N, C-alpha and C. Protein backbone atom coordinates (compact mmCIF):
# COMPACT_ATOMS: atom_id res chain seq x y z
N UNK A 1 1.30 -1.03 0.09
CA UNK A 1 0.21 0.23 0.12
C UNK A 1 1.19 1.07 0.53
N UNK A 2 0.45 2.28 -0.11
CA UNK A 2 1.19 3.40 -0.62
C UNK A 2 1.57 3.59 0.98
N UNK A 3 2.87 4.19 1.04
CA UNK A 3 2.99 5.28 2.49
C UNK A 3 3.50 6.81 1.86
N UNK A 4 3.97 7.03 3.12
CA UNK A 4 4.44 8.11 3.41
C UNK A 4 6.15 7.67 3.92
N UNK A 5 6.59 9.93 3.69
CA UNK A 5 7.62 9.55 4.35
C UNK A 5 8.10 9.18 5.95
N UNK A 6 8.53 8.19 6.77
CA UNK A 6 8.44 6.98 8.10
C UNK A 6 7.38 6.46 8.23
N UNK A 7 6.66 6.49 6.58
CA UNK A 7 5.23 5.31 6.97
C UNK A 7 5.99 3.95 6.55
N UNK A 8 5.12 2.28 6.93
CA UNK A 8 6.03 1.33 6.73
C UNK A 8 4.52 1.66 6.18
N UNK A 9 4.39 0.32 4.96
CA UNK A 9 3.26 -0.41 3.97
C UNK A 9 2.58 -0.91 4.93
N UNK A 10 2.85 -1.40 6.38
CA UNK A 10 1.85 -2.05 6.82
C UNK A 10 0.90 -1.17 7.29
N UNK A 11 1.28 0.63 7.69
CA UNK A 11 0.32 1.40 8.29
C UNK A 11 0.01 1.68 7.28
N UNK A 12 0.70 1.90 6.13
CA UNK A 12 -0.38 2.51 5.00
C UNK A 12 -1.77 1.32 5.28
N UNK A 13 -1.14 0.30 4.44
CA UNK A 13 -2.98 -1.17 4.26
C UNK A 13 -3.52 -0.46 6.17
N UNK A 14 -3.17 -0.60 6.40
CA UNK A 14 -4.53 -0.23 7.74
C UNK A 14 -4.87 0.74 7.68
N UNK A 15 -4.63 2.16 6.45
CA UNK A 15 -5.05 3.11 6.76
C UNK A 15 -6.32 2.78 5.91
N UNK A 16 -5.58 2.30 4.44
CA UNK A 16 -5.92 2.07 3.33
C UNK A 16 -7.97 1.03 4.23
N UNK A 17 -7.45 0.31 4.45
CA UNK A 17 -8.38 -0.89 5.08
C UNK A 17 -8.75 0.23 6.49
N UNK A 18 -9.24 1.26 7.05
CA UNK A 18 -10.09 1.95 7.68
C UNK A 18 -10.61 2.82 6.71
N UNK A 19 -10.15 2.97 5.81
CA UNK A 19 -11.10 4.26 5.14
C UNK A 19 -12.07 2.59 4.65
N UNK A 20 -12.16 2.05 3.79
CA UNK A 20 -13.59 1.35 2.77
C UNK A 20 -13.75 0.55 4.48
N UNK A 21 -13.36 0.32 5.72
CA UNK A 21 -14.57 0.11 6.52
C UNK A 21 -15.21 0.84 7.95
N UNK A 22 -14.49 2.15 6.83
CA UNK A 22 -15.48 3.70 8.20
C UNK A 22 -16.32 4.11 6.26
N UNK A 23 -16.28 4.05 5.16
CA UNK A 23 -16.77 4.19 4.21
C UNK A 23 -17.48 3.11 3.46
N UNK A 24 -18.07 1.93 4.43
CA UNK A 24 -18.71 0.71 4.46
C UNK A 24 -19.42 0.93 2.69
N UNK A 25 -21.26 1.38 3.97
CA UNK A 25 -22.31 1.42 2.57
C UNK A 25 -21.16 1.48 1.42
N UNK A 26 -20.94 3.18 1.35
CA UNK A 26 -20.90 3.98 0.90
C UNK A 26 -20.37 3.17 -0.26
N UNK A 27 -18.80 2.73 -0.22
CA UNK A 27 -17.85 1.51 -0.90
C UNK A 27 -19.26 0.22 -1.87
N UNK A 28 -19.65 -0.35 -1.23
CA UNK A 28 -20.63 -0.98 -2.00
C UNK A 28 -21.19 -0.94 -2.55
N UNK A 29 -22.39 0.23 -2.09
CA UNK A 29 -23.37 0.70 -3.69
C UNK A 29 -21.93 1.14 -4.57
N UNK A 30 -21.49 1.67 -4.57
CA UNK A 30 -20.42 2.13 -5.18
C UNK A 30 -20.91 1.16 -6.37
N UNK A 31 -19.28 0.07 -5.40
CA UNK A 31 -18.97 -1.28 -6.76
C UNK A 31 -19.81 -2.00 -7.23
N UNK A 32 -20.82 -2.36 -6.98
CA UNK A 32 -22.19 -2.99 -7.37
C UNK A 32 -23.18 -2.57 -8.58
N UNK A 33 -22.64 -1.00 -8.42
CA UNK A 33 -23.68 -0.15 -9.17
C UNK A 33 -23.21 0.08 -10.80
N UNK A 34 -21.93 -1.06 -11.45
CA UNK A 34 -21.79 -1.17 -12.30
C UNK A 34 -21.78 -2.44 -12.72
N UNK A 35 -21.81 -3.36 -13.14
CA UNK A 35 -20.94 -4.97 -13.90
C UNK A 35 -19.94 -5.10 -14.01
N UNK A 36 -19.80 -7.02 -14.21
CA UNK A 36 -18.55 -6.98 -14.73
C UNK A 36 -18.07 -7.26 -15.82
N UNK A 37 -19.41 -6.66 -16.46
CA UNK A 37 -18.90 -6.78 -18.32
C UNK A 37 -18.48 -6.11 -18.09
N UNK A 38 -19.82 -4.35 -17.88
CA UNK A 38 -19.23 -3.45 -18.06
C UNK A 38 -17.59 -2.76 -17.73
N UNK A 39 -16.97 -3.18 -16.85
CA UNK A 39 -15.73 -2.64 -16.15
C UNK A 39 -14.65 -3.48 -16.19
N UNK A 40 -14.99 -5.02 -17.36
CA UNK A 40 -13.78 -5.72 -17.87
C UNK A 40 -14.40 -5.95 -18.82
N UNK A 41 -14.72 -5.46 -19.82
CA UNK A 41 -15.53 -5.27 -21.27
C UNK A 41 -13.69 -4.90 -22.28
N UNK A 42 -12.82 -5.18 -21.98
CA UNK A 42 -12.36 -4.90 -23.00
C UNK A 42 -11.26 -6.09 -22.75
N UNK A 43 -11.58 -6.86 -22.11
CA UNK A 43 -10.21 -8.12 -21.38
C UNK A 43 -11.07 -9.14 -21.84
N UNK A 44 -12.51 -9.70 -21.35
CA UNK A 44 -13.08 -10.78 -21.28
C UNK A 44 -13.23 -11.53 -22.15
N UNK A 45 -12.41 -11.28 -23.59
CA UNK A 45 -11.73 -12.52 -24.43
C UNK A 45 -10.75 -13.26 -24.04
N UNK A 46 -10.08 -12.95 -23.06
CA UNK A 46 -8.93 -13.06 -22.27
C UNK A 46 -9.03 -14.46 -20.99
N UNK A 47 -10.55 -14.04 -20.87
CA UNK A 47 -10.04 -14.87 -19.75
C UNK A 47 -10.61 -16.69 -20.21
N UNK A 48 -10.28 -17.33 -19.22
CA UNK A 48 -9.22 -18.54 -19.74
C UNK A 48 -11.19 -19.56 -19.53
N UNK A 49 -10.94 -21.13 -19.64
CA UNK A 49 -12.15 -21.04 -20.64
C UNK A 49 -12.79 -21.47 -18.48
N UNK A 50 -13.83 -21.67 -18.10
CA UNK A 50 -14.27 -22.45 -16.61
C UNK A 50 -14.04 -24.12 -16.92
N UNK A 51 -13.28 -24.65 -15.46
CA UNK A 51 -13.36 -23.78 -14.79
C UNK A 51 -12.04 -24.11 -14.28
N UNK A 52 -11.80 -22.62 -14.34
CA UNK A 52 -9.99 -22.52 -13.66
C UNK A 52 -10.39 -22.05 -12.92
N UNK A 53 -9.48 -21.81 -12.30
CA UNK A 53 -9.07 -21.51 -10.63
C UNK A 53 -8.50 -19.99 -10.83
N UNK A 54 -9.34 -19.35 -10.49
CA UNK A 54 -8.39 -17.30 -10.63
C UNK A 54 -8.53 -17.34 -9.42
N UNK A 55 -8.21 -15.79 -8.93
CA UNK A 55 -7.76 -14.79 -7.67
C UNK A 55 -8.53 -13.68 -7.65
N UNK A 56 -8.95 -13.28 -6.86
CA UNK A 56 -9.51 -11.86 -7.33
C UNK A 56 -8.71 -11.75 -6.06
N UNK A 57 -7.43 -9.83 -6.16
CA UNK A 57 -7.06 -10.04 -5.06
C UNK A 57 -7.52 -8.51 -4.49
N UNK A 58 -8.28 -7.56 -3.60
CA UNK A 58 -8.68 -6.98 -3.65
C UNK A 58 -9.85 -6.74 -3.82
N UNK A 59 -10.68 -8.31 -3.69
CA UNK A 59 -12.16 -8.31 -3.84
C UNK A 59 -12.73 -6.83 -3.14
N UNK A 60 -12.87 -6.72 -2.41
CA UNK A 60 -13.65 -5.70 -2.40
C UNK A 60 -15.04 -6.20 -1.86
N UNK A 61 -16.45 -5.24 -2.69
CA UNK A 61 -17.58 -5.80 -2.13
C UNK A 61 -17.61 -7.12 -2.32
N UNK A 62 -16.87 -7.34 -3.53
CA UNK A 62 -17.48 -9.50 -4.24
C UNK A 62 -17.84 -8.99 -5.44
N UNK A 63 -17.90 -8.17 -6.47
CA UNK A 63 -18.62 -7.78 -7.73
C UNK A 63 -17.97 -8.53 -8.43
N UNK A 64 -16.78 -8.80 -8.89
CA UNK A 64 -16.36 -9.56 -9.26
C UNK A 64 -16.24 -11.33 -9.45
N UNK A 65 -15.34 -11.71 -8.00
CA UNK A 65 -15.35 -12.98 -7.31
C UNK A 65 -16.72 -13.05 -8.08
N UNK A 66 -18.19 -12.03 -7.53
CA UNK A 66 -18.82 -13.35 -7.77
C UNK A 66 -19.53 -13.61 -9.20
N UNK A 67 -19.34 -12.61 -9.98
CA UNK A 67 -19.08 -12.75 -11.56
C UNK A 67 -18.80 -14.13 -12.50
N UNK A 68 -17.35 -14.02 -11.58
CA UNK A 68 -16.40 -15.32 -12.40
C UNK A 68 -16.98 -16.87 -11.52
N UNK A 69 -17.82 -16.53 -10.21
CA UNK A 69 -18.30 -18.20 -9.97
C UNK A 69 -19.30 -18.44 -10.76
N UNK A 70 -19.92 -16.64 -10.95
CA UNK A 70 -21.41 -17.47 -12.20
C UNK A 70 -21.10 -17.62 -13.44
N UNK A 71 -20.29 -17.71 -14.14
CA UNK A 71 -18.83 -17.80 -14.66
C UNK A 71 -19.19 -19.53 -15.22
N UNK A 72 -18.55 -20.48 -13.34
CA UNK A 72 -18.36 -21.65 -13.04
C UNK A 72 -16.95 -21.70 -13.12
N UNK A 73 -16.13 -20.90 -12.58
CA UNK A 73 -14.86 -20.28 -12.01
C UNK A 73 -14.55 -21.30 -10.37
N UNK A 74 -13.14 -21.47 -9.78
CA UNK A 74 -13.02 -21.47 -8.68
C UNK A 74 -11.95 -20.11 -8.78
N UNK A 75 -13.69 -20.25 -7.63
CA UNK A 75 -12.61 -18.54 -7.41
C UNK A 75 -12.30 -18.39 -5.77
N UNK A 76 -11.24 -17.74 -5.48
CA UNK A 76 -10.89 -17.31 -4.77
C UNK A 76 -10.60 -16.19 -3.86
N UNK A 77 -11.28 -15.19 -3.45
CA UNK A 77 -10.81 -13.56 -3.12
C UNK A 77 -10.38 -13.34 -2.06
N UNK A 78 -9.44 -12.18 -2.35
CA UNK A 78 -9.01 -11.85 -1.12
C UNK A 78 -8.87 -10.34 -0.50
N UNK A 79 -9.08 -10.38 0.34
CA UNK A 79 -9.71 -8.53 0.86
C UNK A 79 -9.34 -8.62 2.18
N UNK A 80 -8.05 -7.46 2.27
CA UNK A 80 -8.11 -7.17 3.97
C UNK A 80 -8.25 -6.06 4.43
N UNK A 81 -9.11 -5.40 3.87
CA UNK A 81 -10.29 -5.50 5.02
C UNK A 81 -11.51 -5.90 5.51
N UNK A 82 -11.80 -6.10 7.12
CA UNK A 82 -12.60 -7.01 7.43
C UNK A 82 -14.33 -6.73 7.35
N UNK A 83 -14.16 -5.43 7.31
CA UNK A 83 -16.01 -5.16 7.01
C UNK A 83 -16.17 -5.69 5.77
N UNK A 84 -15.74 -5.28 5.27
CA UNK A 84 -15.63 -4.92 3.32
C UNK A 84 -15.63 -6.72 3.36
N UNK A 85 -15.51 -7.51 3.55
CA UNK A 85 -14.48 -8.85 3.33
C UNK A 85 -16.20 -9.33 3.74
N UNK A 86 -16.61 -8.93 4.71
CA UNK A 86 -17.50 -9.93 5.74
C UNK A 86 -18.89 -10.10 5.06
N UNK A 87 -18.70 -8.05 4.98
CA UNK A 87 -20.25 -7.48 3.76
C UNK A 87 -20.27 -8.22 2.50
N UNK A 88 -18.72 -8.73 1.74
CA UNK A 88 -19.37 -9.23 0.70
C UNK A 88 -19.37 -10.41 0.30
N UNK A 89 -18.86 -11.15 1.44
CA UNK A 89 -19.21 -12.50 1.94
C UNK A 89 -20.38 -12.65 2.14
N UNK A 90 -21.53 -11.77 2.58
CA UNK A 90 -22.79 -11.80 3.17
C UNK A 90 -23.47 -11.69 1.83
N UNK A 91 -23.00 -10.52 0.94
CA UNK A 91 -24.10 -10.45 0.00
C UNK A 91 -24.28 -11.61 -1.31
N UNK A 92 -22.84 -11.94 -1.22
CA UNK A 92 -22.85 -13.27 -2.02
C UNK A 92 -22.73 -14.76 -1.40
N UNK A 93 -23.27 -14.62 -0.46
CA UNK A 93 -22.99 -16.15 0.22
C UNK A 93 -24.25 -17.46 -0.10
N UNK A 94 -24.00 -17.05 -1.59
CA UNK A 94 -24.94 -18.01 -1.83
C UNK A 94 -24.09 -18.72 -3.08
N UNK A 95 -23.09 -18.02 -2.84
CA UNK A 95 -21.68 -18.71 -4.20
C UNK A 95 -21.36 -19.23 -3.20
N UNK A 96 -20.72 -20.63 -3.93
CA UNK A 96 -19.03 -21.02 -3.57
C UNK A 96 -18.19 -20.48 -3.55
N UNK A 97 -16.98 -18.57 -3.28
CA UNK A 97 -16.42 -18.42 -3.27
C UNK A 97 -15.45 -18.70 -1.97
N UNK A 98 -13.98 -18.76 -2.17
CA UNK A 98 -14.19 -18.85 -0.41
C UNK A 98 -12.64 -17.82 -0.29
N UNK A 99 -13.58 -17.37 0.34
CA UNK A 99 -13.04 -15.80 1.19
C UNK A 99 -11.85 -15.58 1.88
N UNK A 100 -10.55 -14.70 1.62
CA UNK A 100 -9.69 -14.86 2.22
C UNK A 100 -9.43 -13.20 3.21
N UNK A 101 -8.44 -13.05 3.97
CA UNK A 101 -7.72 -12.05 4.77
C UNK A 101 -6.35 -12.44 4.71
N UNK A 102 -5.71 -11.30 3.79
CA UNK A 102 -4.89 -11.69 2.82
C UNK A 102 -4.52 -9.74 1.64
N UNK A 103 -3.27 -9.60 2.11
CA UNK A 103 -3.23 -8.94 0.80
C UNK A 103 -1.53 -9.27 -0.08
N UNK A 104 -1.43 -7.75 -0.85
CA UNK A 104 0.30 -7.82 -1.79
C UNK A 104 0.95 -7.03 -0.20
N UNK A 105 1.91 -7.19 -0.96
CA UNK A 105 3.01 -7.94 -2.01
C UNK A 105 3.04 -9.28 -1.29
N UNK A 106 2.65 -9.82 -0.92
CA UNK A 106 3.60 -11.02 0.15
C UNK A 106 2.58 -12.09 -0.27
N UNK A 107 1.11 -11.55 0.13
CA UNK A 107 0.21 -12.90 -0.06
C UNK A 107 0.59 -13.73 0.77
N UNK A 108 1.23 -13.46 2.21
CA UNK A 108 1.70 -15.13 2.62
C UNK A 108 0.61 -16.66 2.97
N UNK A 109 -0.69 -15.97 2.85
CA UNK A 109 -1.70 -16.79 2.68
C UNK A 109 -1.72 -18.17 1.47
N UNK A 110 -1.39 -17.83 0.64
CA UNK A 110 -2.07 -17.86 -0.70
C UNK A 110 -0.07 -19.29 -0.55
N UNK A 111 0.65 -19.07 -0.08
CA UNK A 111 0.94 -20.55 -0.14
C UNK A 111 2.28 -20.82 -1.69
N UNK A 112 2.00 -22.06 -1.74
CA UNK A 112 3.21 -22.69 -2.62
C UNK A 112 1.89 -22.58 -4.15
N UNK A 113 0.14 -22.48 -3.66
CA UNK A 113 -1.25 -21.71 -5.26
C UNK A 113 -0.78 -21.50 -5.90
N UNK A 114 -1.31 -21.95 -6.98
CA UNK A 114 -1.17 -21.33 -8.32
C UNK A 114 -3.06 -21.34 -9.02
N UNK A 115 -2.80 -19.97 -9.87
CA UNK A 115 -3.70 -19.69 -10.57
C UNK A 115 -3.76 -19.67 -11.81
N UNK A 116 -4.79 -19.96 -12.87
CA UNK A 116 -5.19 -19.69 -14.46
C UNK A 116 -5.46 -18.33 -14.24
N UNK A 117 -5.80 -17.36 -13.25
CA UNK A 117 -6.40 -16.05 -14.25
C UNK A 117 -6.30 -15.72 -12.22
N UNK A 118 -5.42 -14.52 -12.59
CA UNK A 118 -5.47 -13.06 -11.35
C UNK A 118 -5.76 -11.69 -11.66
N UNK A 119 -7.07 -11.56 -10.71
CA UNK A 119 -7.43 -10.51 -11.68
C UNK A 119 -6.42 -9.94 -9.91
N UNK A 120 -6.50 -8.53 -10.48
CA UNK A 120 -5.78 -7.16 -9.29
C UNK A 120 -6.86 -5.64 -10.06
N UNK A 121 -8.43 -5.17 -9.82
CA UNK A 121 -8.22 -4.33 -9.47
C UNK A 121 -8.75 -3.55 -8.89
N UNK A 122 -8.38 -2.28 -9.36
CA UNK A 122 -8.27 -0.64 -8.14
C UNK A 122 -7.16 -0.96 -7.50
N UNK A 123 -6.72 -1.82 -7.51
CA UNK A 123 -5.31 -1.76 -6.25
C UNK A 123 -4.05 -1.80 -6.36
N UNK A 124 -3.48 -1.73 -7.47
CA UNK A 124 -1.89 -1.62 -7.74
C UNK A 124 -1.29 0.04 -6.75
N UNK A 125 -2.68 0.85 -7.05
CA UNK A 125 -2.41 2.39 -6.50
C UNK A 125 -2.12 2.25 -4.46
N UNK A 126 -2.90 1.26 -4.58
CA UNK A 126 -2.42 1.22 -2.82
C UNK A 126 -1.21 1.26 -2.37
N UNK A 127 -0.23 0.27 -3.30
CA UNK A 127 1.78 -0.43 -3.03
C UNK A 127 2.24 0.78 -2.52
N UNK A 128 3.20 0.90 -2.14
CA UNK A 128 4.82 1.88 -2.81
C UNK A 128 5.03 1.26 -4.26
N UNK A 129 5.69 1.83 -4.47
CA UNK A 129 6.80 1.63 -5.85
C UNK A 129 7.76 0.87 -5.32
N UNK A 130 8.18 0.88 -3.60
CA UNK A 130 8.97 0.25 -3.55
C UNK A 130 8.63 -1.41 -3.57
N UNK A 131 7.31 -1.65 -3.25
CA UNK A 131 6.89 -3.12 -3.37
C UNK A 131 6.62 -3.69 -4.40
N UNK A 132 6.52 -2.22 -5.66
CA UNK A 132 5.41 -2.73 -6.46
C UNK A 132 6.17 -4.08 -6.85
N UNK A 133 7.75 -4.27 -7.46
CA UNK A 133 8.11 -4.95 -7.76
C UNK A 133 8.33 -6.60 -7.26
N UNK A 134 8.10 -6.32 -6.04
CA UNK A 134 7.85 -7.26 -5.81
C UNK A 134 7.50 -8.82 -5.71
N UNK A 135 5.69 -7.68 -5.84
CA UNK A 135 4.36 -7.98 -5.80
C UNK A 135 4.50 -8.66 -7.22
N UNK A 136 4.66 -8.02 -8.89
CA UNK A 136 4.60 -8.81 -9.56
C UNK A 136 5.60 -9.84 -9.29
N UNK A 137 7.23 -10.03 -8.83
CA UNK A 137 7.39 -11.33 -8.70
C UNK A 137 6.51 -11.88 -7.93
N UNK A 138 5.88 -11.75 -6.94
CA UNK A 138 4.82 -12.51 -6.32
C UNK A 138 3.74 -13.73 -7.20
N UNK A 139 3.06 -13.02 -7.82
CA UNK A 139 2.50 -12.69 -8.94
C UNK A 139 2.64 -13.80 -10.41
N UNK A 140 3.87 -13.93 -10.53
CA UNK A 140 4.46 -14.76 -11.42
C UNK A 140 4.54 -16.02 -10.20
N UNK A 141 5.39 -16.04 -9.29
CA UNK A 141 4.86 -17.46 -8.95
C UNK A 141 3.35 -17.65 -8.19
N UNK A 142 2.59 -17.15 -8.20
CA UNK A 142 1.48 -18.21 -7.93
C UNK A 142 0.45 -17.91 -9.04
N UNK A 143 1.20 -18.05 -10.69
CA UNK A 143 0.39 -18.29 -11.83
C UNK A 143 1.10 -18.95 -11.73
N UNK A 144 -0.23 -20.43 -13.28
CA UNK A 144 0.44 -21.65 -13.67
C UNK A 144 0.50 -21.39 -15.57
N UNK A 145 2.42 -22.19 -15.95
CA UNK A 145 2.35 -21.73 -17.01
C UNK A 145 1.28 -21.42 -18.07
N UNK A 146 1.01 -20.50 -18.40
CA UNK A 146 0.30 -20.03 -19.33
C UNK A 146 -1.45 -18.78 -18.57
N UNK A 147 -0.51 -18.97 -17.49
CA UNK A 147 -1.52 -17.64 -16.92
C UNK A 147 -1.46 -16.83 -17.36
N UNK A 148 -2.36 -15.46 -16.92
CA UNK A 148 -2.85 -14.67 -16.78
C UNK A 148 -2.89 -13.10 -15.96
N UNK A 149 -2.59 -12.80 -15.65
CA UNK A 149 -2.74 -11.34 -14.61
C UNK A 149 -3.51 -10.88 -15.43
N UNK A 150 -4.44 -9.51 -14.99
CA UNK A 150 -5.37 -8.62 -14.96
C UNK A 150 -5.20 -7.78 -14.41
N UNK A 151 -4.20 -6.37 -14.57
CA UNK A 151 -4.06 -5.91 -12.85
C UNK A 151 -4.45 -4.13 -14.64
N UNK A 152 -5.19 -3.76 -13.29
CA UNK A 152 -6.20 -2.08 -13.55
C UNK A 152 -5.71 -1.13 -13.08
N UNK A 153 -5.36 -0.04 -12.98
CA UNK A 153 -4.94 0.33 -12.32
C UNK A 153 -5.45 2.13 -12.48
N UNK A 154 -5.34 3.06 -10.96
CA UNK A 154 -5.06 4.62 -11.92
C UNK A 154 -4.26 5.29 -12.73
N UNK A 155 -4.01 6.25 -13.79
CA UNK A 155 -3.00 6.64 -13.69
C UNK A 155 -3.68 7.46 -13.27
N UNK A 156 -2.83 8.26 -12.05
CA UNK A 156 -3.42 10.46 -10.98
C UNK A 156 -2.34 10.75 -9.68
N UNK A 157 -3.12 11.63 -9.74
CA UNK A 157 -2.46 12.28 -8.68
C UNK A 157 -2.12 11.13 -7.14
N UNK A 158 -1.14 11.40 -6.49
CA UNK A 158 -2.09 10.28 -4.95
C UNK A 158 -3.40 10.99 -4.05
N UNK A 159 -3.28 9.87 -3.56
CA UNK A 159 -4.60 10.57 -2.86
C UNK A 159 -4.05 10.65 -1.03
N UNK A 160 -3.76 10.67 -0.15
CA UNK A 160 -4.17 10.71 0.86
C UNK A 160 -5.18 9.58 2.00
N UNK A 161 -5.91 10.09 1.60
CA UNK A 161 -6.83 9.69 1.78
C UNK A 161 -7.58 8.36 1.52
N UNK A 162 -7.40 7.39 0.93
CA UNK A 162 -7.46 6.56 0.54
C UNK A 162 -6.46 5.62 -0.14
N UNK A 163 -5.23 6.55 0.42
CA UNK A 163 -3.65 5.96 0.15
C UNK A 163 -3.51 5.05 -0.50
N UNK A 164 -3.84 6.25 -1.66
CA UNK A 164 -2.52 5.81 -2.63
C UNK A 164 -1.69 7.28 -3.40
N UNK A 165 -0.51 5.73 -3.70
CA UNK A 165 -0.15 6.56 -4.58
C UNK A 165 0.14 6.12 -6.10
N UNK A 166 1.22 7.61 -6.82
CA UNK A 166 0.88 7.51 -8.57
C UNK A 166 1.43 6.57 -8.75
N UNK A 167 0.76 5.47 -10.31
CA UNK A 167 1.37 4.96 -10.95
C UNK A 167 1.50 5.01 -12.11
N UNK A 168 2.86 4.41 -12.93
CA UNK A 168 3.08 4.88 -14.25
C UNK A 168 2.90 3.66 -14.74
N UNK A 169 2.88 3.76 -16.54
CA UNK A 169 2.16 2.68 -17.16
C UNK A 169 4.25 1.98 -17.14
N UNK A 170 4.64 3.01 -17.80
CA UNK A 170 6.02 2.84 -17.68
C UNK A 170 6.38 1.80 -16.53
N UNK A 171 6.41 1.49 -15.65
CA UNK A 171 6.49 1.11 -14.34
C UNK A 171 6.40 -0.07 -14.23
N UNK A 172 5.34 -0.56 -14.53
CA UNK A 172 4.04 -1.27 -14.73
C UNK A 172 5.02 -2.20 -15.74
N UNK A 173 5.02 -2.43 -17.42
CA UNK A 173 6.42 -2.89 -17.49
C UNK A 173 7.71 -3.40 -17.49
N UNK A 174 7.92 -2.72 -17.14
CA UNK A 174 8.84 -2.77 -16.31
C UNK A 174 9.46 -3.41 -15.52
N UNK A 175 8.98 -3.91 -14.38
CA UNK A 175 8.27 -4.11 -12.94
C UNK A 175 8.46 -6.00 -13.75
N UNK A 176 6.59 -5.92 -14.71
CA UNK A 176 7.23 -6.92 -15.13
C UNK A 176 8.12 -8.28 -15.80
N UNK A 177 8.56 -7.69 -17.11
CA UNK A 177 9.34 -8.27 -17.74
C UNK A 177 10.62 -8.44 -16.90
N UNK A 178 11.50 -8.06 -15.42
CA UNK A 178 11.81 -7.94 -15.15
C UNK A 178 11.00 -9.58 -14.13
N UNK A 179 10.22 -9.94 -13.37
CA UNK A 179 9.88 -10.94 -13.15
C UNK A 179 9.18 -12.03 -14.22
N UNK A 180 9.76 -11.91 -15.79
CA UNK A 180 9.53 -12.45 -17.16
C UNK A 180 7.96 -13.27 -17.84
N UNK A 181 7.17 -11.81 -17.01
CA UNK A 181 5.49 -12.27 -17.75
C UNK A 181 5.56 -11.57 -18.98
N UNK A 182 4.86 -11.65 -19.18
CA UNK A 182 4.88 -10.96 -20.59
C UNK A 182 3.29 -10.25 -21.39
N UNK A 183 3.88 -8.73 -21.21
CA UNK A 183 2.75 -7.89 -21.10
C UNK A 183 1.84 -8.60 -23.01
N UNK A 184 0.33 -8.89 -22.87
CA UNK A 184 -0.32 -9.03 -23.99
C UNK A 184 -1.31 -8.24 -24.66
N UNK A 185 -1.09 -7.45 -23.36
CA UNK A 185 -2.54 -6.60 -23.99
C UNK A 185 -2.07 -5.03 -23.06
N UNK A 186 -2.57 -3.62 -23.52
CA UNK A 186 -2.47 -2.89 -22.63
C UNK A 186 -3.64 -1.14 -22.99
N UNK A 187 -4.71 -0.79 -22.18
CA UNK A 187 -6.69 -0.58 -22.67
C UNK A 187 -5.97 1.06 -21.62
N UNK A 188 -6.30 1.80 -22.22
CA UNK A 188 -6.33 2.92 -21.25
C UNK A 188 -7.76 3.38 -21.66
N UNK A 189 -9.05 3.81 -20.09
CA UNK A 189 -10.37 4.02 -20.34
C UNK A 189 -10.33 4.71 -19.33
N UNK A 190 -11.62 5.94 -19.38
CA UNK A 190 -11.71 6.57 -18.63
C UNK A 190 -12.33 6.02 -17.29
N UNK A 191 -12.00 7.10 -16.77
CA UNK A 191 -13.38 5.60 -15.19
C UNK A 191 -14.89 5.64 -15.59
N UNK A 192 -15.17 4.88 -15.18
CA UNK A 192 -16.33 3.73 -15.31
C UNK A 192 -17.06 4.53 -14.66
N UNK A 193 -16.66 4.43 -13.15
CA UNK A 193 -18.20 5.35 -12.35
C UNK A 193 -18.15 6.15 -12.29
N UNK A 194 -17.29 7.35 -13.60
CA UNK A 194 -17.31 8.80 -13.37
C UNK A 194 -16.80 9.75 -12.54
N UNK A 195 -15.54 9.20 -11.64
CA UNK A 195 -14.93 10.15 -10.59
C UNK A 195 -13.94 10.72 -10.82
N UNK A 196 -14.71 12.21 -11.34
CA UNK A 196 -13.80 13.06 -11.77
C UNK A 196 -13.06 12.27 -12.92
N UNK A 197 -11.86 13.33 -13.63
CA UNK A 197 -11.44 12.61 -14.92
C UNK A 197 -9.88 11.64 -14.90
N UNK A 198 -9.65 11.34 -13.43
CA UNK A 198 -9.07 9.69 -13.51
C UNK A 198 -8.48 9.18 -14.68
N UNK A 199 -8.12 8.90 -14.93
CA UNK A 199 -7.65 7.36 -16.12
C UNK A 199 -7.17 6.39 -15.69
N UNK A 200 -7.72 5.58 -16.49
CA UNK A 200 -7.93 4.57 -15.88
C UNK A 200 -6.44 3.36 -17.10
N UNK A 201 -6.16 2.70 -16.58
CA UNK A 201 -5.43 2.02 -17.34
C UNK A 201 -5.42 0.47 -16.89
N UNK A 202 -4.95 -0.82 -18.03
CA UNK A 202 -5.85 -2.04 -17.53
C UNK A 202 -4.27 -2.95 -19.13
N UNK A 203 -3.34 -3.65 -18.31
CA UNK A 203 -2.25 -4.54 -18.50
C UNK A 203 -2.36 -5.70 -18.38
N UNK A 204 -2.80 -6.34 -19.08
CA UNK A 204 -2.39 -8.31 -18.47
C UNK A 204 -1.17 -9.01 -19.48
N UNK A 205 -0.81 -9.68 -17.85
CA UNK A 205 0.24 -9.92 -17.82
C UNK A 205 0.47 -11.76 -17.94
N UNK A 206 0.77 -12.33 -19.18
CA UNK A 206 0.83 -14.14 -19.20
C UNK A 206 2.40 -14.14 -19.10
N UNK A 207 2.02 -15.68 -18.34
CA UNK A 207 3.63 -16.32 -18.16
C UNK A 207 4.09 -16.70 -18.92
N UNK A 208 4.92 -17.03 -19.68
CA UNK A 208 5.39 -18.43 -20.65
C UNK A 208 5.13 -20.02 -20.00
N UNK A 209 4.69 -20.09 -21.35
CA UNK A 209 3.70 -21.65 -21.19
C UNK A 209 5.48 -22.93 -20.99
């Protein structure tokens, strides 16, 4: 997560989780107001065939995890904010989603598990620049050969309230190359939730066979 001088990533994670927990109703309503298909329309053709194993990191309200589960995927959803995670599990309790408290860059509870698809939507801004490279390498280890990572991040200024730090596309591409993961698609989009003038970028990475 983002940190300011003298602040550790763990403190930033606590600050970020606090924001989402204390704005729970607002956050859930906002996230659930738009469909998975609309948010991810630029990468739907790159999804693996069900019942592939999917890891949704920073699952938020569970919108994406639920949509993927309905499609027939085996879904593990990671969300560090306790109240948000519990509300997401309640909202989608009829679906067999595995809910786990964990966070990047280490994802300690994932161990040596591997996935066909990893979805990281609106999470990358929460990582410090110093931890993003280690996060990419961790993602590479969590991917099966031929597996893909979909990373969607905001290109914009820092936001200390939500613990966002600036992200640049070039940085993401360089970190991916260092981890041996290939970029197979990159797309820029306006904010589909119409939050100001934020620009969003989606990068799809693939682990070589």
